[in-house]
Coordinates of C-alpha atoms and ligand atoms in Angstrom, one line a residue:
X190 CA 0.2 -0.4 0.1
X191 CA 1.7 3.5 -1.3
X192 CA 4.8 3.2 -3.1
X193 CA 7.9 4.9 -2.5
X194 CA 11.3 5.9 -4.3
X195 CA 14.4 8.1 -3.4
X196 CA 17.3 8.6 -5.8
X197 CA 20.7 10.0 -5.3
X198 CA 23.3 9.5 -7.9
X199 CA 24.9 11.1 -10.6
X200 CA 22.1 11.3 -13.0
X201 CA 18.9 13.2 -13.2
X202 CA 16.6 11.7 -10.4
X203 CA 13.2 12.7 -12.1
X204 CA 13.1 10.3 -14.8
X205 CA 15.0 7.2 -13.0
X206 CA 12.2 8.1 -9.7
X207 CA 8.7 8.3 -12.3
X208 CA 10.1 5.1 -14.2
X209 CA 10.2 3.6 -10.8
X210 CA 7.1 5.4 -9.3
X211 CA 5.1 3.5 -13.1
X212 CA 6.4 0.0 -11.9
X213 CA 5.0 0.4 -8.1
X214 CA 1.5 1.9 -9.6
X215 CA 0.0 -1.3 -8.4
X216 CA 0.3 -0.6 -4.9
X217 CA -1.8 2.1 -4.7
X218 CA -3.2 5.2 -7.3
X219 CA -5.2 7.8 -5.7
X220 CA -2.5 10.4 -6.1
X221 CA 1.1 10.8 -7.3
X222 CA 3.9 13.2 -6.7
X223 CA 7.1 13.9 -7.0
X224 CA 9.8 16.5 -5.0
X225 CA 13.6 17.0 -6.2
X226 CA 16.4 18.5 -4.5
X227 CA 18.1 21.3 -6.6
X228 CA 20.4 24.2 -5.3
X229 CA 18.5 25.1 -1.7
X230 CA 14.8 24.2 -3.6
X231 CA 12.9 22.0 -3.6
X232 CA 10.7 21.5 -6.8
X233 CA 7.3 19.9 -6.0
X234 CA 4.4 18.6 -8.1
X235 CA 1.8 16.3 -7.0
X236 CA -1.4 15.2 -8.7
X237 CA -4.7 13.1 -7.8
X238 CA -5.0 10.4 -10.1
X239 CA -2.5 7.7 -11.8
X240 CA 1.0 8.0 -11.9
X241 CA 0.7 9.2 -16.1
X242 CA -1.4 12.2 -14.8
X243 CA 2.0 13.0 -12.5
X244 CA 4.2 12.4 -15.2
X245 CA 2.3 14.9 -17.6
X246 CA 2.3 17.4 -14.7
X247 CA 6.5 17.0 -14.4
X248 CA 6.7 17.2 -18.2
X249 CA 6.4 21.0 -18.0
X250 CA 9.3 21.6 -15.2
X251 CA 12.6 20.3 -15.8
X252 CA 14.1 19.2 -12.6
X253 CA 17.5 19.4 -12.8
X254 CA 18.1 17.8 -9.3
X255 CA 20.0 14.6 -8.5
X256 CA 18.5 13.9 -5.6
X257 CA 14.5 13.0 -5.3
X258 CA 11.8 11.1 -3.9
X259 CA 8.4 10.3 -5.2
X260 CA 5.0 8.7 -3.6
X261 CA 2.6 6.8 -5.0
X262 CA -0.7 7.2 -2.5
X263 CA -3.5 4.5 -1.2
X264 CA -5.4 6.8 0.6
X265 CA -5.4 6.4 4.4
X266 CA -5.5 9.6 6.4
X267 CA -7.6 12.4 4.0
X268 CA -9.3 11.9 0.8
X269 CA -8.6 12.0 -2.3
X270 CA -7.1 15.4 -3.4
X271 CA -3.5 17.4 -4.7
X272 CA -3.4 18.7 -1.1
X273 CA -3.4 15.3 0.6
X274 CA -1.2 13.9 -2.0
X275 CA 2.5 12.9 -1.1
X276 CA 5.6 14.8 -0.8
X277 CA 4.9 16.7 2.1
X278 CA 6.6 19.7 2.8
X279 CA 7.2 21.2 6.5
X280 CA 5.5 24.6 6.5
X281 CA 9.0 26.1 7.3
X282 CA 9.9 24.9 3.7
X283 CA 13.2 22.6 4.9
X284 CA 11.7 19.6 5.0
X285 CA 10.2 17.6 2.5
X286 CA 8.9 13.6 2.7
X287 CA 7.3 10.7 1.6
X288 CA 5.8 8.1 3.5
X289 CA 4.2 4.6 3.2
X290 CA 2.4 3.4 6.6
X291 CA 0.3 5.0 9.7
X292 CA 1.5 7.2 11.9
X293 CA -1.1 6.2 14.8
X294 CA -0.4 9.1 17.1
X295 CA -0.5 11.6 14.7
X296 CA -3.5 13.9 16.3
X297 CA -1.0 14.6 19.6
X298 CA 2.0 15.2 17.8
X299 CA -0.4 17.7 15.2
X300 CA -1.8 19.5 18.6
X301 CA 1.7 19.6 20.0
X302 CA 3.3 21.3 16.5
X303 CA 0.3 23.5 16.5
X304 CA 1.2 25.0 19.8
X305 CA 4.4 25.7 17.9
X306 CA 3.3 27.5 15.0
X307 CA 4.2 24.9 12.6
X308 CA 1.0 25.0 10.3
X309 CA -0.9 22.5 8.0
X310 CA -2.0 22.0 4.4
X311 CA -3.0 18.5 4.1
X312 CA -5.3 16.6 6.4
X313 CA -2.7 13.0 6.6
X314 CA -0.5 11.9 9.4
X315 CA 2.8 12.0 7.1
X316 CA 2.8 15.9 7.1
X317 CA 2.6 15.6 11.0
X318 CA 5.6 13.6 10.9
X319 CA 7.4 15.8 8.2
X320 CA 6.4 18.9 11.0
X321 CA 8.1 17.3 13.9
X322 CA 11.2 16.1 11.8
X323 CA 11.4 20.2 10.6
X324 CA 10.9 20.9 14.6
X325 CA 13.7 18.6 15.7
X326 CA 16.3 19.7 12.6
X327 CA 15.1 23.7 13.9
X328 CA 16.2 22.5 17.9
X329 CA 19.2 20.3 16.6
X330 CA 20.9 23.7 15.0
X331 CA 21.7 24.7 18.4
X332 CA 23.5 21.1 19.3
X333 CA 24.6 18.5 16.9
X334 CA 25.6 20.4 13.4
X335 CA 27.2 17.8 12.0
X336 CA 24.7 15.5 11.5
X337 CA 21.5 17.9 11.8
X338 CA 19.1 16.4 8.9
X339 CA 19.7 12.5 10.6
X340 CA 19.7 13.1 14.4
X341 CA 16.4 15.3 13.8
X342 CA 14.6 12.2 11.4
X343 CA 16.1 9.6 13.9
X344 CA 14.6 11.9 16.9
X345 CA 11.0 12.8 15.0
X346 CA 11.0 8.9 14.7
X347 CA 11.4 7.9 18.4
X348 CA 7.9 9.4 18.7
X349 CA 6.1 7.7 16.7
X350 CA 3.5 4.8 17.3
X351 CA 2.9 3.1 13.6
X352 CA 4.3 2.3 10.6
X353 CA 6.7 4.1 8.3
X354 CA 8.6 3.5 5.4
X355 CA 10.0 6.7 4.6
X356 CA 12.0 9.0 2.7
X357 CA 13.1 12.3 3.7
X358 CA 15.0 15.0 2.0
X359 CA 16.1 18.8 3.6
X360 CA 16.3 21.8 1.5
X361 CA 20.1 22.5 3.7
X362 CA 21.3 19.3 2.6
X363 CA 21.4 18.9 -1.3
X364 CA 23.6 15.8 -0.9
X365 CA 21.4 13.7 1.4
X366 CA 18.4 11.4 1.7
X367 CA 17.7 9.5 4.9
X368 CA 15.0 6.6 4.9
X369 CA 13.8 4.3 7.5
X370 CA 11.5 1.8 8.3
X371 CA 9.2 0.2 10.8
X372 CA 6.7 -2.2 9.2
X373 CA 6.4 -0.8 5.9
X374 CA 8.9 -2.6 3.4
X375 CA 12.0 -0.6 2.1
X376 CA 14.6 -1.5 0.0
X377 CA 18.2 0.1 -0.6
X378 CA 19.5 -0.6 -4.1
X379 CA 23.2 -0.3 -4.6
X380 CA 23.5 0.7 -8.6
X381 CA 26.6 2.1 -10.5
X382 CA 27.5 5.6 -8.2
X383 CA 23.2 6.0 -7.3
X384 CA 21.3 4.7 -4.8
X385 CA 17.9 4.0 -5.2
X386 CA 15.2 3.5 -2.3
X387 CA 11.6 1.5 -3.4
X388 CA 9.1 0.0 -1.6
X389 CA 9.7 -3.4 -3.7
X390 CA 12.4 -4.4 -6.0
X391 CA 10.1 -3.7 -9.5
X392 CA 11.1 -0.3 -9.0
X393 CA 14.6 -0.6 -8.7
X394 CA 15.3 -3.7 -10.5
X395 CA 16.1 -2.0 -14.3
X396 CA 19.0 -0.3 -12.1
X397 CA 20.4 -3.2 -10.5
X398 CA 20.3 -6.0 -8.9
X399 CA 22.2 -5.9 -5.6
X400 CA 20.2 -4.9 -2.8
X401 CA 19.5 -4.1 1.3
X402 CA 16.1 -5.2 2.8
X403 CA 16.4 -2.8 5.5
X404 CA 14.7 -3.8 8.6
X405 CA 12.5 -2.5 11.2
X406 CA 13.9 0.6 13.1
X407 CA 16.6 0.6 10.8
X408 CA 17.4 4.3 9.3
X409 CA 19.8 4.4 6.4
X410 CA 21.9 7.8 5.6
X411 CA 22.6 8.6 2.2
X412 CA 25.1 10.5 0.1
X413 CA 25.8 10.4 -3.9
X414 CA 28.4 8.0 -3.0
X415 CA 28.4 6.4 0.5
X416 CA 25.5 4.6 3.0
X417 CA 25.6 3.9 6.7
X418 CA 22.6 2.0 7.5
X419 CA 22.3 2.8 11.7
X420 CA 19.0 1.5 14.1
X421 CA 17.2 3.6 16.2
X422 CA 18.8 3.3 18.7
X423 CA 22.3 4.5 17.0
X424 CA 23.5 1.0 16.8
X425 CA 25.7 0.8 13.3
X426 CA 24.5 -2.0 10.8
X427 CA 26.5 -3.7 8.8
X428 CA 24.5 -4.4 5.7
X429 CA 24.0 -7.9 3.9
X430 CA 23.7 -7.4 0.0
X431 CA 21.3 -9.9 -1.3
X432 CA 20.8 -10.3 -5.2
X433 CA 17.6 -10.1 -7.3
X434 CA 17.1 -13.5 -8.9
X435 CA 14.4 -11.7 -11.8
X436 CA 14.6 -9.3 -14.5
X437 CA 12.6 -6.3 -15.5
X438 CA 11.2 -8.0 -18.0
X439 CA 9.6 -10.6 -15.6
X440 CA 7.9 -7.4 -14.1
X441 CA 7.4 -6.4 -18.0
X442 CA 3.4 -6.8 -19.9
X443 CA 5.5 -8.8 -23.0
X444 CA 2.9 -8.2 -25.2
X445 CA -0.4 -9.0 -23.1
X446 CA -3.2 -6.7 -22.4
X447 CA -2.7 -6.6 -18.7
X448 CA -0.3 -8.0 -16.1
X449 CA -3.3 -10.3 -14.9
X450 CA -3.4 -12.4 -18.2
X451 CA 0.0 -12.6 -18.2
X452 CA 0.1 -14.0 -15.3
X453 CA -2.6 -16.1 -15.8
X454 CA -0.8 -17.7 -18.5
X455 CA 2.3 -18.1 -16.8
X456 CA 1.0 -20.6 -14.3
X457 CA 2.2 -23.6 -16.2
X458 CA 5.6 -22.2 -15.6
X459 CA 5.5 -20.8 -12.2
X460 CA 4.3 -24.4 -11.1
X461 CA 6.8 -25.8 -12.2
X462 CA 9.1 -23.3 -10.2
X463 CA 7.2 -24.2 -7.3
X464 CA 8.3 -28.2 -7.7
X465 CA 11.6 -27.4 -8.7
X466 CA 14.7 -29.4 -6.8
X467 CA 11.4 -30.3 -4.5
X468 CA 11.0 -33.7 -5.1
X469 CA 13.0 -37.0 -3.2
X470 CA 15.2 -38.7 -5.1
X471 CA 13.2 -41.7 -5.0
X472 CA 9.8 -39.6 -6.2
X473 CA 7.4 -40.7 -3.3
X474 CA 7.2 -37.6 -1.6
X475 CA 8.1 -33.8 -1.2
X476 CA 11.5 -32.1 0.1
X477 CA 12.0 -28.3 1.6
X478 CA 15.2 -27.0 2.2
X479 CA 14.1 -23.9 4.5
X480 CA 11.5 -25.6 6.5
X481 CA 14.5 -26.1 9.4
X482 CA 12.5 -28.7 10.8
X483 CA 13.8 -32.1 11.1
X484 CA 11.3 -35.2 10.6
X485 CA 11.7 -35.8 14.1
X486 CA 10.0 -32.3 14.5
X487 CA 7.7 -33.0 12.3
X488 CA 6.4 -36.3 13.8
X489 CA 5.3 -34.4 17.4
X490 CA 3.2 -32.1 15.5
X491 CA -0.6 -33.1 16.2
X492 CA -2.1 -29.8 14.8
X493 CA -2.0 -27.1 12.0
X494 CA -3.3 -23.4 12.2
X495 CA -3.0 -21.9 8.9
X496 CA -3.4 -18.2 8.9
X497 CA -3.6 -15.4 6.2
X498 CA -6.1 -13.1 4.5
X499 CA -7.7 -12.6 1.3
X500 CA -6.5 -15.4 -1.9
X501 CA -4.2 -16.6 0.6
X502 CA -6.5 -17.9 3.4
X503 CA -8.1 -19.5 0.2
X504 CA -5.0 -21.1 -0.2
X505 CA -4.9 -22.2 3.5
X506 CA -8.2 -23.6 3.6
X507 CA -6.8 -25.9 0.2
X508 CA -3.9 -26.8 2.7
X509 CA -6.7 -27.8 5.3
X510 CA -8.4 -30.0 3.0
X511 CA -5.5 -31.7 2.1
X512 CA -3.7 -32.2 4.9
X513 CA -6.4 -33.7 6.8
X514 CA -7.4 -35.8 4.2
X515 CA -4.0 -37.2 3.0
X516 CA -2.2 -36.5 6.2
X517 CA -5.0 -37.6 8.5
X518 CA -3.5 -34.3 10.8
X519 CA -6.3 -31.7 12.2
X520 CA -5.9 -27.8 10.4
X521 CA -7.6 -25.1 12.0
X522 CA -7.6 -22.1 9.5
X523 CA -8.0 -18.4 10.7
X524 CA -8.2 -15.0 8.9
X525 CA -5.0 -13.6 10.1
X526 CA -7.0 -10.7 11.1
X527 CA -9.3 -12.1 13.4
X528 CA -6.0 -14.4 15.0
X529 CA -4.6 -11.7 16.2
X530 CA -7.1 -10.5 18.1
X531 CA -9.1 -13.1 19.2
X532 CA -6.3 -15.0 21.9
X533 CA -7.0 -18.5 20.1
X534 CA -6.1 -21.4 22.8
X535 CA -3.9 -23.5 21.3
X536 CA -2.7 -26.8 21.8
X537 CA 1.2 -27.5 22.6
X538 CA 2.1 -29.4 19.9
X539 CA 1.0 -27.3 17.1
X540 CA 3.0 -25.8 14.2
X541 CA 2.0 -22.6 12.7
X542 CA 1.9 -21.5 9.3
X543 CA 1.7 -18.0 7.7
X544 CA 0.8 -17.4 3.7
X545 CA 1.1 -14.2 1.7
X546 CA 2.8 -13.5 -1.9
X547 CA 4.0 -9.8 -0.8
X548 CA 5.3 -11.4 2.7
X549 CA 4.0 -7.7 4.0
X550 CA 0.7 -8.1 4.5
X551 CA 0.3 -6.0 8.0
X552 CA -2.4 -8.7 9.3
X553 CA -0.7 -11.6 8.5
X554 CA 2.5 -10.4 9.8
X555 CA 0.6 -9.7 12.7
X556 CA -0.6 -12.8 13.2
X557 CA 2.6 -14.5 12.8
X558 CA 4.2 -11.9 15.3
X559 CA 1.3 -13.2 17.9
X560 CA 1.9 -17.4 16.9
X561 CA 5.7 -16.6 18.0
X562 CA 5.0 -14.5 20.9
X563 CA 3.2 -17.2 22.2
X564 CA 6.2 -19.4 21.7
X565 CA 4.9 -21.6 18.9
X566 CA 7.2 -22.0 15.6
X567 CA 5.9 -20.1 12.7
X568 CA 6.4 -21.4 9.0
X569 CA 5.9 -19.3 5.8
X570 CA 4.5 -19.6 2.5
X571 CA 6.0 -16.1 0.5
X572 CA 6.4 -15.2 -2.8
X573 CA 8.5 -11.8 -2.3
X574 CA 12.1 -12.8 -1.6
X575 CA 13.3 -11.3 1.5
X576 CA 10.0 -9.5 2.8
X577 CA 9.5 -9.2 6.6
X578 CA 7.0 -12.4 6.8
X579 CA 9.7 -14.3 4.9
X580 CA 12.7 -12.8 7.4
X581 CA 10.2 -13.4 10.6
X582 CA 9.2 -16.7 10.7
X583 CA 11.1 -19.7 11.7
X584 CA 11.4 -21.2 8.2
X585 CA 9.5 -21.8 5.0
X586 CA 9.1 -22.1 1.2
X587 CA 9.4 -19.9 -1.2
X588 CA 7.4 -19.8 -3.8
X589 CA 9.4 -18.5 -6.9
X590 CA 6.7 -17.8 -8.7
X591 CA 7.9 -14.5 -10.0
X592 CA 6.9 -10.4 -9.5
X593 CA 2.9 -10.5 -9.3
X594 CA 1.9 -7.6 -10.6
X595 CA -1.9 -7.6 -11.1
X596 CA -3.6 -6.4 -8.2
X597 CA -5.6 -9.9 -8.4
X598 CA -3.5 -12.8 -7.8
X599 CA -3.4 -15.2 -10.2
X600 CA -0.2 -17.2 -10.1
X601 CA 0.8 -16.6 -6.8
X602 CA -2.3 -18.6 -5.8
X603 CA -1.7 -21.7 -7.7
X604 CA 2.1 -21.7 -7.2
X605 CA 0.8 -21.4 -2.8
X606 CA -2.0 -24.2 -3.6
X607 CA 1.2 -26.5 -4.8
X608 CA 2.9 -26.0 -2.0
X609 CA 0.6 -26.7 0.1
X610 CA -0.3 -30.1 -1.9
X611 CA 3.1 -31.1 -1.7
X612 CA 3.2 -30.0 1.8
X613 CA 0.5 -32.3 2.4
X614 CA 2.6 -35.1 0.6
X615 CA 5.5 -34.6 2.6
X616 CA 3.9 -34.9 6.0
X617 CA 1.6 -37.8 4.8
X618 CA 4.4 -39.6 3.8
X619 CA 5.7 -39.3 6.8
X620 CA 2.7 -40.9 8.4
X621 CA 0.7 -43.7 6.7
X622 CA 0.6 -42.8 2.9
X623 CA 2.2 -45.4 1.2
X624 CA 5.3 -45.6 -0.9
X625 CA 3.1 -46.5 -4.3
X626 CA 0.3 -44.1 -3.0
X627 CA 3.2 -41.2 -2.6
X628 CA 4.8 -42.2 -6.4
X629 CA 1.4 -41.2 -8.0
X630 CA 0.6 -38.4 -5.7
X631 CA 4.4 -36.9 -7.2
X632 CA 3.3 -38.0 -11.0
X633 CA 0.1 -36.5 -10.5
X634 CA 1.6 -33.2 -9.0
X635 CA 4.3 -33.0 -11.8
X636 CA 1.3 -33.3 -14.5
X637 CA -0.1 -29.8 -13.2
X638 CA 1.3 -27.7 -15.6
X639 CA 0.7 -29.9 -19.0
X640 CA -3.0 -29.6 -17.8
X641 CA -3.0 -26.2 -16.9
X642 CA -1.9 -25.5 -20.6
X643 CA -4.5 -27.7 -21.7
X644 CA -7.2 -25.3 -19.8
X645 CA -5.5 -22.2 -20.8
X646 CA -5.9 -23.2 -24.5
X647 CA -9.5 -22.9 -23.7
X648 CA -9.2 -19.1 -23.2
X649 CA -11.6 -18.3 -26.3
X650 CA -14.0 -21.0 -25.3
X651 CA -14.4 -18.8 -22.0
X652 CA -14.2 -15.9 -23.4
X653 CA -17.1 -15.9 -25.8
X654 CA -18.7 -17.7 -22.3
X655 CA -17.7 -14.3 -20.6
X656 CA -19.1 -12.1 -23.3
X657 CA -22.9 -13.4 -22.5
X658 CA -22.6 -13.4 -18.7
X659 CA -20.9 -9.7 -18.3
X660 CA -24.2 -7.6 -17.9
X661 CA -25.2 -9.7 -14.9
X662 CA -24.9 -7.7 -11.2
X663 CA -25.0 -11.3 -9.4
X664 CA -23.2 -14.8 -9.6
X665 CA -23.0 -17.6 -7.1
X666 CA -20.1 -19.8 -7.1
X667 CA -20.8 -23.2 -6.0
X668 CA -18.1 -25.8 -4.8
X669 CA -17.1 -28.8 -2.6
X670 CA -14.6 -30.3 -0.7
X671 CA -10.9 -28.8 -1.8
X672 CA -13.4 -26.6 -4.8
X673 CA -15.4 -24.7 -1.9
X674 CA -12.6 -22.8 -1.6
X675 CA -11.9 -22.0 -5.4
X676 CA -15.5 -21.2 -5.6
X677 CA -14.9 -18.6 -2.9
X678 CA -11.5 -17.5 -5.0
X679 CA -13.9 -17.2 -8.0
X680 CA -16.5 -15.2 -6.5
X681 CA -13.6 -13.0 -5.1
X682 CA -11.9 -12.7 -8.7
X683 CA -15.3 -11.8 -10.0
X684 CA -15.7 -9.2 -7.2
X685 CA -12.3 -7.9 -7.4
X686 CA -12.1 -6.5 -10.9
X687 CA -15.3 -6.5 -12.4
X688 CA -17.7 -5.0 -9.4
X689 CA -20.2 -7.7 -9.7
X690 CA -21.5 -9.0 -6.9
X691 CA -20.1 -12.6 -6.2
X692 CA -20.6 -15.4 -2.8
X693 CA -19.1 -18.5 -2.9
X694 CA -20.4 -21.5 -1.2
X695 CA -20.4 -24.7 -0.6
X696 CA -22.7 -26.1 -3.5
X697 CA -24.8 -28.0 -1.1
X698 CA -25.1 -25.5 1.6
X699 CA -26.8 -22.7 -1.4
X700 CA -30.4 -24.2 -0.4
X701 CA -30.2 -23.1 3.1
X702 CA -29.8 -19.3 2.0
X703 CA -28.1 -18.2 -1.2
X704 CA -30.7 -20.3 -3.0
X705 CA -33.6 -17.1 -2.1
X706 CA -31.1 -14.8 -4.6
X707 CA -31.5 -17.1 -7.6
X708 CA -33.5 -16.1 -10.2
X709 CA -33.0 -15.7 -14.3
X710 CA -30.4 -12.7 -13.1
X711 CA -28.5 -14.4 -11.0
X712 CA -26.4 -17.1 -12.8
X713 CA -23.9 -19.7 -10.8
X714 CA -20.9 -21.1 -11.7
X715 CA -20.6 -25.0 -10.3
X716 CA -17.7 -26.8 -9.8
X717 CA -18.5 -30.8 -11.1
X718 CA -15.2 -32.9 -10.7
X719 CA -15.6 -36.8 -11.0
X720 CA -16.2 -38.6 -8.1
X721 CA -18.4 -39.9 -5.0
X722 CA -19.9 -36.4 -4.6
X723 CA -20.2 -36.1 -8.7
X724 CA -24.4 -37.4 -8.2
X725 CA -25.0 -34.6 -5.0
X726 CA -23.7 -31.4 -6.8
X727 CA -25.6 -32.5 -10.4
X728 CA -29.0 -32.5 -7.5
X729 CA -27.5 -29.0 -6.5
X730 CA -27.6 -27.6 -10.1
X731 CA -31.2 -29.0 -10.5
X732 CA -32.2 -26.9 -7.7
X733 CA -30.7 -24.2 -9.5
X734 CA -32.2 -25.3 -12.9
X735 CA -35.5 -25.5 -11.3
X736 CA -35.4 -22.0 -10.5
X737 CA -34.6 -20.4 -13.4
X738 CA -30.8 -19.9 -12.7
X739 CA -28.5 -20.3 -15.4
X740 CA -25.2 -22.4 -14.6
X741 CA -21.8 -22.3 -15.9
X742 CA -20.7 -26.3 -15.1
X743 CA -16.9 -26.5 -14.7
X744 CA -16.9 -30.7 -15.5
X745 CA -14.0 -32.9 -15.5
X746 CA -13.6 -34.6 -18.9
X747 CA -15.7 -37.4 -19.5
X748 CA -18.1 -36.7 -16.8
X749 CA -21.8 -36.4 -18.1
X750 CA -24.3 -34.0 -17.3
X751 CA -27.7 -34.9 -18.0
X752 CA -28.7 -33.0 -21.3
X753 CA -29.7 -29.0 -20.9
X754 CA -28.7 -29.0 -17.2
X755 CA -25.9 -26.3 -17.8
X756 CA -26.0 -23.7 -20.3
X757 CA -22.4 -23.5 -20.3
X758 CA -19.8 -26.1 -19.8
X759 CA -16.2 -25.8 -19.5
X760 CA -14.0 -28.8 -19.0
X761 CA -11.0 -29.5 -17.4
X762 CA -8.9 -32.9 -17.5
X763 CA -9.3 -35.8 -14.8
X764 CA -6.2 -35.3 -12.5
X765 CA -5.2 -36.6 -9.1
X766 CA -7.2 -35.3 -6.1
X767 CA -4.2 -33.3 -4.9
X768 CA -4.0 -30.8 -8.2
X769 CA -8.0 -30.3 -8.8
X770 CA -7.7 -27.2 -7.0
X771 CA -5.5 -25.9 -9.4
X772 CA -6.9 -26.7 -12.3
X773 CA -10.7 -25.5 -11.0
X774 CA -8.9 -22.3 -10.3
X775 CA -7.8 -21.4 -14.2
X776 CA -11.5 -21.0 -15.7
X777 CA -12.5 -19.0 -12.9
X778 CA -9.8 -16.8 -13.5
X779 CA -10.3 -16.4 -17.0
X780 CA -13.8 -16.1 -16.8
X781 CA -13.5 -13.1 -14.0
X782 CA -10.6 -11.4 -16.5
X783 CA -12.7 -11.4 -19.6
X784 CA -16.1 -10.3 -17.9
X785 CA -13.6 -7.6 -16.5
X786 CA -12.2 -6.9 -19.5
X787 CA -15.9 -6.8 -21.3
X788 CA -17.0 -4.4 -18.7
X789 CA -14.3 -1.9 -19.7
X790 CA -12.8 -2.5 -16.1
X791 CA -9.5 -1.0 -15.0
X792 CA -8.2 -4.9 -14.4
X793 CA -4.7 -4.4 -13.1
X794 CA -5.4 -1.6 -10.9
X795 CA -9.4 -2.3 -9.5
X796 CA -10.9 0.7 -7.9
X797 CA -9.9 1.2 -3.9
X798 CA -7.6 -1.8 -4.2
X799 CA -3.8 -2.2 -3.3
X800 CA -1.6 -5.1 -4.0
X801 CA -0.3 -5.4 -0.8
X802 CA -1.8 -4.5 2.3
X803 CA 0.2 -3.2 5.0
X804 CA -2.3 -1.2 7.0
X805 CA -4.6 -2.8 9.3
Ligands
AGP978 C1 -6.1 -11.3 -4.0 O1 -6.9 -11.3 -5.5 C2 -6.1 -9.9 -3.2 N1 -5.8 -8.8 -4.0 C3 -5.9 -10.1 -1.6 O2 -7.3 -10.9 -1.5 C4 -4.4 -10.7 -1.3 O3 -4.8 -11.8 -1.7 C5 -4.4 -10.4 -0.1 O4 -4.5 -9.0 -0.1 C6 -3.0 -11.4 1.2 O5 -2.3 -11.0 0.6 P1 -1.0 -11.7 0.9 O6 -1.1 -12.5 -0.2 O7 0.0 -10.4 -0.1 O8 -0.5 -11.7 1.8

């Protein structure tokens, strides 16, 4: 949520900043702004709307400076106005900053600053922090002259309750940039005689792959040629330089109309990447290098708790189904935001899992911290390498799905489904699953990428169906067992990107309430896999049909539905049970995508949403 970029180096800052900001736009797109430092003045432009508006506005100015900061906003405090857009300038004109996060105690700070004659142009918490830094900067004039600007930032932050990733400039210090983080991600990229700060790697990977992931309570002080990192308590930090493993090409459209479309079609590859190197030599089980738990440790686990948010929460529900089904161990799934506050009673031998594409979702992070505080080991399934959740967990598995830019998660979700299926196998093989069953499970997983390709070949058919359903205002998504979470996911995808009201429900539960919604204007998407519940689902479909509801059926190849029961049919290949949720997901991703495109929606940047939700 919110994206920030900072630059200091030998090049003109503005074009580098705006290029980086464009790549961070998926983090929030209510407004955008840019500030560049130049010979004792701050050139500042901010505009409501997309980064494109800012780029157009910036073209009217020359911005010659080599030090600058910029921001794309997802509004928290204050409406979507030019005045509330970042960067924010202190009322004495000395300090300018961009901020990602929430300053919780900004009201009391503001009161104090008003009493000291600082004034405010916006309703934001960020402007308050800017003025607090300016206040300390003015005070530092009397004491520490050498490190005055840096110290004023540090001292102001000592008073902050809440979260921040900030980049700050001072009009008197044209050769300095200061940044800090607590709870909101910030990376330092080390380029060729230049440094780039960014909320995530996509903004800087075109200039460097060498990065330092700043940790909470760390500040970095930058000049065009040097940097130093220290904690808010003034302890020196030795930086660890990591290498980003993907390239800028991975974060580009490469001929696709939208990132969501590209990411849907990347799924065969992202599933391969999730599996690579993660099967045992005898081919009968999975293996994970990063769990930091021995087989003996895992034998002691009697119960699992999975926590996360949104789409990742649906992956947890699939984990529940697969671990209980194959490993015969109980699994509890909780919304991270609920777990954190409900003080859940937990057994002793519980292993805790969090799942997060971004690795920065604040609710998931808070759940992780709560579980650790209670003394539990926490494993993470994450896509973004070096993310806070990845770093703070006791162990885990990286998804290696590559950057996911579309706000609606697609390839990251199916890669999570693959990993939880592999984990279920891993634990099942330690318990009652036989060698032969393990072999066929592994074979089943390995077929997943090809089976997904087969479904993707049906994209034109699904597009045609979508064009006939794009004008409906309500949908039901109905599935059972491991496809119930996929029904939830189908409904979420449609809601997110097309703004159509949709509900996911267990197919049989539908008659206990949602059936009241059904008429010729409320279509249902049914998951109808081969197996013991096939006939039960057909009965549920009959109940919908009897009430004139239209039906789109996602059916296993070779299974025959009664004639005229479904209005439209999408076939998915027969597969191993553990792969079924992955296959079931592809048609609903495509259906939502094509419906949203047909409705003229901004698929990659749906209204009110942001990719990584770093506020509670
Ligand atoms: C998915 O389409 C959503 N945009 C959203 O629900 C997302 O899955 C959720 O915010 C969790 O994100 P995370 O995986 O990065 O933690």
